[in-house]
Amino acid sequence: MKPVRSLARIMLSGIFVVSGANTLKNPGRVLPVAKPLTDRAAPMIQSLHPRIPTDTETLIRANAATQLVGGLMLASGRFARPAALVLAGTLVPTTLAGHPFWSSDDPVQRNHNQIHFLKNLGLFGGLLLAAADTGGKPGLRWRAGHRISHSRRSVQRAVRTARRETKIAVRSAATGRRLPG
């Protein structure tokens, strides 16, 4: 199953690597579309930390760089699950700013944006699956539960052994015999 997972991750990440690289090279092409969204998000970003730059071009470049790096990580399989979650997060503003079909009056433009919106929604679903995929290995929750269960059994064995040795020591002391060892 590993080759299928690897191929699927590479195919899923391709759009993020290419669009991230293109947008980093030329952020001006998406500037007019992204400006309304970044203007609304700027006060919220400033409230997090006043030194974070909130100009539209910087935010576009940050999103593009995140998509490029996240796409490469997903494709390579290195930190693929966190990368998929980060990519899913970058897809939200990209989709809202780039494909607002609900605000278009032109039926052709509305249809075009709706198709791309739904495509991005499908990518979002694929990224969520990639984020949940453990590669056939047990997930962190199972491993933690298994480790706790294993530790509990080890403690129970140690308690039983201590009780048994205590009983032997008490019997030996009662009969006056010396313990071996």
Coordinates of C-alpha atoms in Angstrom, one line a residue:
M1 CA 0.0 0.0 0.0
K2 CA 3.0 2.3 0.5
P3 CA 3.5 3.1 -3.2
V4 CA -0.2 4.1 -3.5
R5 CA 0.2 6.4 -0.5
S6 CA 3.4 8.0 -1.8
L7 CA 1.9 8.5 -5.3
A8 CA -1.3 10.0 -3.8
R9 CA 0.7 12.4 -1.6
I10 CA 2.8 13.5 -4.6
M11 CA -0.3 14.0 -6.7
L12 CA -2.1 16.0 -4.0
S13 CA 0.9 18.2 -3.3
G14 CA 1.6 19.2 -6.9
I15 CA -0.9 22.0 -7.0
F16 CA 0.5 23.6 -3.9
V17 CA 4.1 23.4 -5.0
V18 CA 3.4 24.9 -8.4
S19 CA 1.0 27.6 -7.3
G20 CA 3.1 28.4 -4.3
A21 CA 6.2 28.9 -6.5
N22 CA 4.3 30.9 -9.1
T23 CA 2.7 33.2 -6.5
L24 CA 6.1 33.7 -4.8
K25 CA 7.6 34.8 -8.1
N26 CA 4.7 37.1 -9.0
P27 CA 2.4 38.0 -6.0
G28 CA 1.0 40.9 -8.0
R29 CA -1.2 38.6 -10.1
V30 CA -3.4 37.7 -7.1
L31 CA -3.1 41.0 -5.3
P32 CA -6.4 42.5 -6.5
V33 CA -8.3 39.4 -5.5
A34 CA -6.6 38.9 -2.2
K35 CA -6.8 42.6 -1.0
P36 CA -10.4 42.6 0.3
L37 CA -9.7 39.4 2.4
T38 CA -6.3 40.6 3.7
D39 CA -7.8 44.0 4.6
R40 CA -10.4 42.3 6.8
A41 CA -7.9 39.9 8.3
A42 CA -5.2 42.6 9.1
P43 CA -6.8 43.9 12.4
M44 CA -7.1 40.3 13.6
I45 CA -3.5 39.6 12.7
Q46 CA -2.4 42.8 14.4
S47 CA -4.2 41.9 17.6
L48 CA -2.1 38.7 17.8
H49 CA 1.1 40.6 17.6
P50 CA 1.6 44.2 16.5
R51 CA 4.9 43.6 14.7
I52 CA 3.5 41.0 12.2
P53 CA 3.4 42.7 8.8
T54 CA -0.2 42.8 7.4
D55 CA 0.3 44.4 4.0
T56 CA -1.3 42.3 1.3
E57 CA 1.8 41.4 -0.7
T58 CA 3.6 40.1 2.5
L59 CA 0.6 38.0 3.4
I60 CA 0.3 36.6 -0.1
R61 CA 4.0 35.7 -0.1
A62 CA 3.7 34.1 3.3
N63 CA 0.8 32.0 2.2
A64 CA 2.6 31.0 -1.0
A65 CA 5.8 30.1 0.8
T66 CA 3.8 28.0 3.2
Q67 CA 2.1 26.2 0.3
L68 CA 5.4 25.6 -1.4
V69 CA 7.2 24.2 1.7
G70 CA 4.1 22.3 2.9
G71 CA 3.6 20.8 -0.6
L72 CA 7.2 19.7 -0.7
M73 CA 7.0 18.1 2.8
L74 CA 3.8 16.3 1.8
A75 CA 5.3 15.0 -1.4
S76 CA 8.4 13.8 0.3
G77 CA 6.5 12.2 3.1
R78 CA 8.5 14.1 5.8
F79 CA 6.1 15.4 8.4
A80 CA 3.3 14.6 5.9
R81 CA 0.5 14.7 8.4
P82 CA 1.3 18.2 9.9
A83 CA 2.1 19.5 6.4
A84 CA -1.4 18.3 5.2
L85 CA -3.0 20.2 8.1
V86 CA -1.1 23.4 7.3
L87 CA -1.9 23.1 3.6
A88 CA -5.6 22.7 4.5
G89 CA -5.3 25.9 6.6
T90 CA -3.7 27.8 3.7
L91 CA -6.4 26.6 1.3
V92 CA -9.2 28.4 3.3
P93 CA -8.1 32.0 2.6
T94 CA -7.0 31.1 -1.0
T95 CA -10.4 29.6 -1.7
L96 CA -12.4 32.4 -0.1
A97 CA -10.4 35.2 -1.8
G98 CA -10.0 33.5 -5.2
H99 CA -13.3 31.9 -5.9
P100 CA -16.2 33.8 -4.3
F101 CA -18.9 32.5 -6.6
W102 CA -21.7 33.8 -4.4
S103 CA -20.7 37.4 -5.2
S104 CA -20.5 37.2 -8.9
D105 CA -23.3 38.6 -11.2
D106 CA -21.9 37.1 -14.4
P107 CA -23.3 33.5 -14.8
V108 CA -20.1 32.3 -16.6
Q109 CA -17.8 33.8 -14.0
R110 CA -20.1 32.4 -11.2
N111 CA -19.9 28.9 -12.7
H112 CA -16.2 29.2 -13.2
N113 CA -15.6 30.2 -9.6
Q114 CA -18.1 27.6 -8.3
I115 CA -16.2 24.8 -10.1
H116 CA -12.9 26.0 -8.6
F117 CA -14.4 26.5 -5.2
L118 CA -15.7 22.9 -5.3
K119 CA -12.3 21.7 -6.6
N120 CA -10.6 23.3 -3.6
L121 CA -13.2 21.8 -1.3
G122 CA -12.2 18.4 -2.7
L123 CA -8.5 19.2 -2.1
F124 CA -9.4 20.2 1.4
G125 CA -11.0 16.8 1.9
G126 CA -8.0 15.0 0.5
L127 CA -5.7 17.0 2.8
L128 CA -7.8 16.0 5.8
L129 CA -7.5 12.3 4.8
A130 CA -3.7 12.8 4.4
A131 CA -3.6 14.4 7.8
A132 CA -5.4 11.4 9.3
D133 CA -3.5 8.8 7.5
T134 CA -1.1 6.9 9.7
G135 CA 0.5 5.0 6.9
G136 CA -0.8 1.7 8.2
K137 CA 0.9 2.2 11.6
P138 CA -0.9 2.7 14.8
G139 CA -1.9 6.3 15.6
L140 CA -0.6 8.3 18.5
R141 CA -3.7 7.7 20.5
W142 CA -3.5 3.9 20.2
R143 CA 0.2 3.9 21.0
A144 CA -0.3 6.0 24.1
G145 CA -3.1 3.7 25.3
H146 CA -1.1 0.6 24.5
R147 CA 1.9 2.0 26.4
I148 CA -0.3 2.8 29.4
S149 CA -1.8 -0.6 29.4
H150 CA 1.6 -2.2 29.1
S151 CA 2.9 -0.2 32.0
R152 CA -0.1 -1.1 34.1
R153 CA 0.5 -4.8 33.5
S154 CA 4.2 -4.4 34.4
V155 CA 3.3 -2.7 37.7
Q156 CA 0.7 -5.5 38.4
R157 CA 3.4 -8.1 37.8
A158 CA 5.9 -6.3 40.1
V159 CA 3.3 -6.1 42.8
R160 CA 2.5 -9.9 42.5
T161 CA 6.2 -10.7 42.6
A162 CA 6.7 -8.5 45.7
R163 CA 3.8 -10.2 47.5
R164 CA 5.1 -13.6 46.6
E165 CA 8.6 -12.8 47.8
T166 CA 7.2 -11.3 51.0
K167 CA 5.2 -14.4 51.7
I168 CA 8.3 -16.6 51.2
A169 CA 10.3 -14.3 53.5
V170 CA 7.6 -14.4 56.2
R171 CA 7.4 -18.2 56.0
S172 CA 11.2 -18.5 56.2
A173 CA 11.4 -16.2 59.1
A174 CA 8.7 -18.2 60.9
T175 CA 10.5 -21.5 60.5
G176 CA 13.9 -20.0 61.3
R177 CA 15.4 -21.0 57.9
R178 CA 17.7 -18.7 56.1
L179 CA 16.7 -17.3 52.7
P180 CA 18.7 -18.4 49.7
G181 CA 20.9 -15.8 48.3

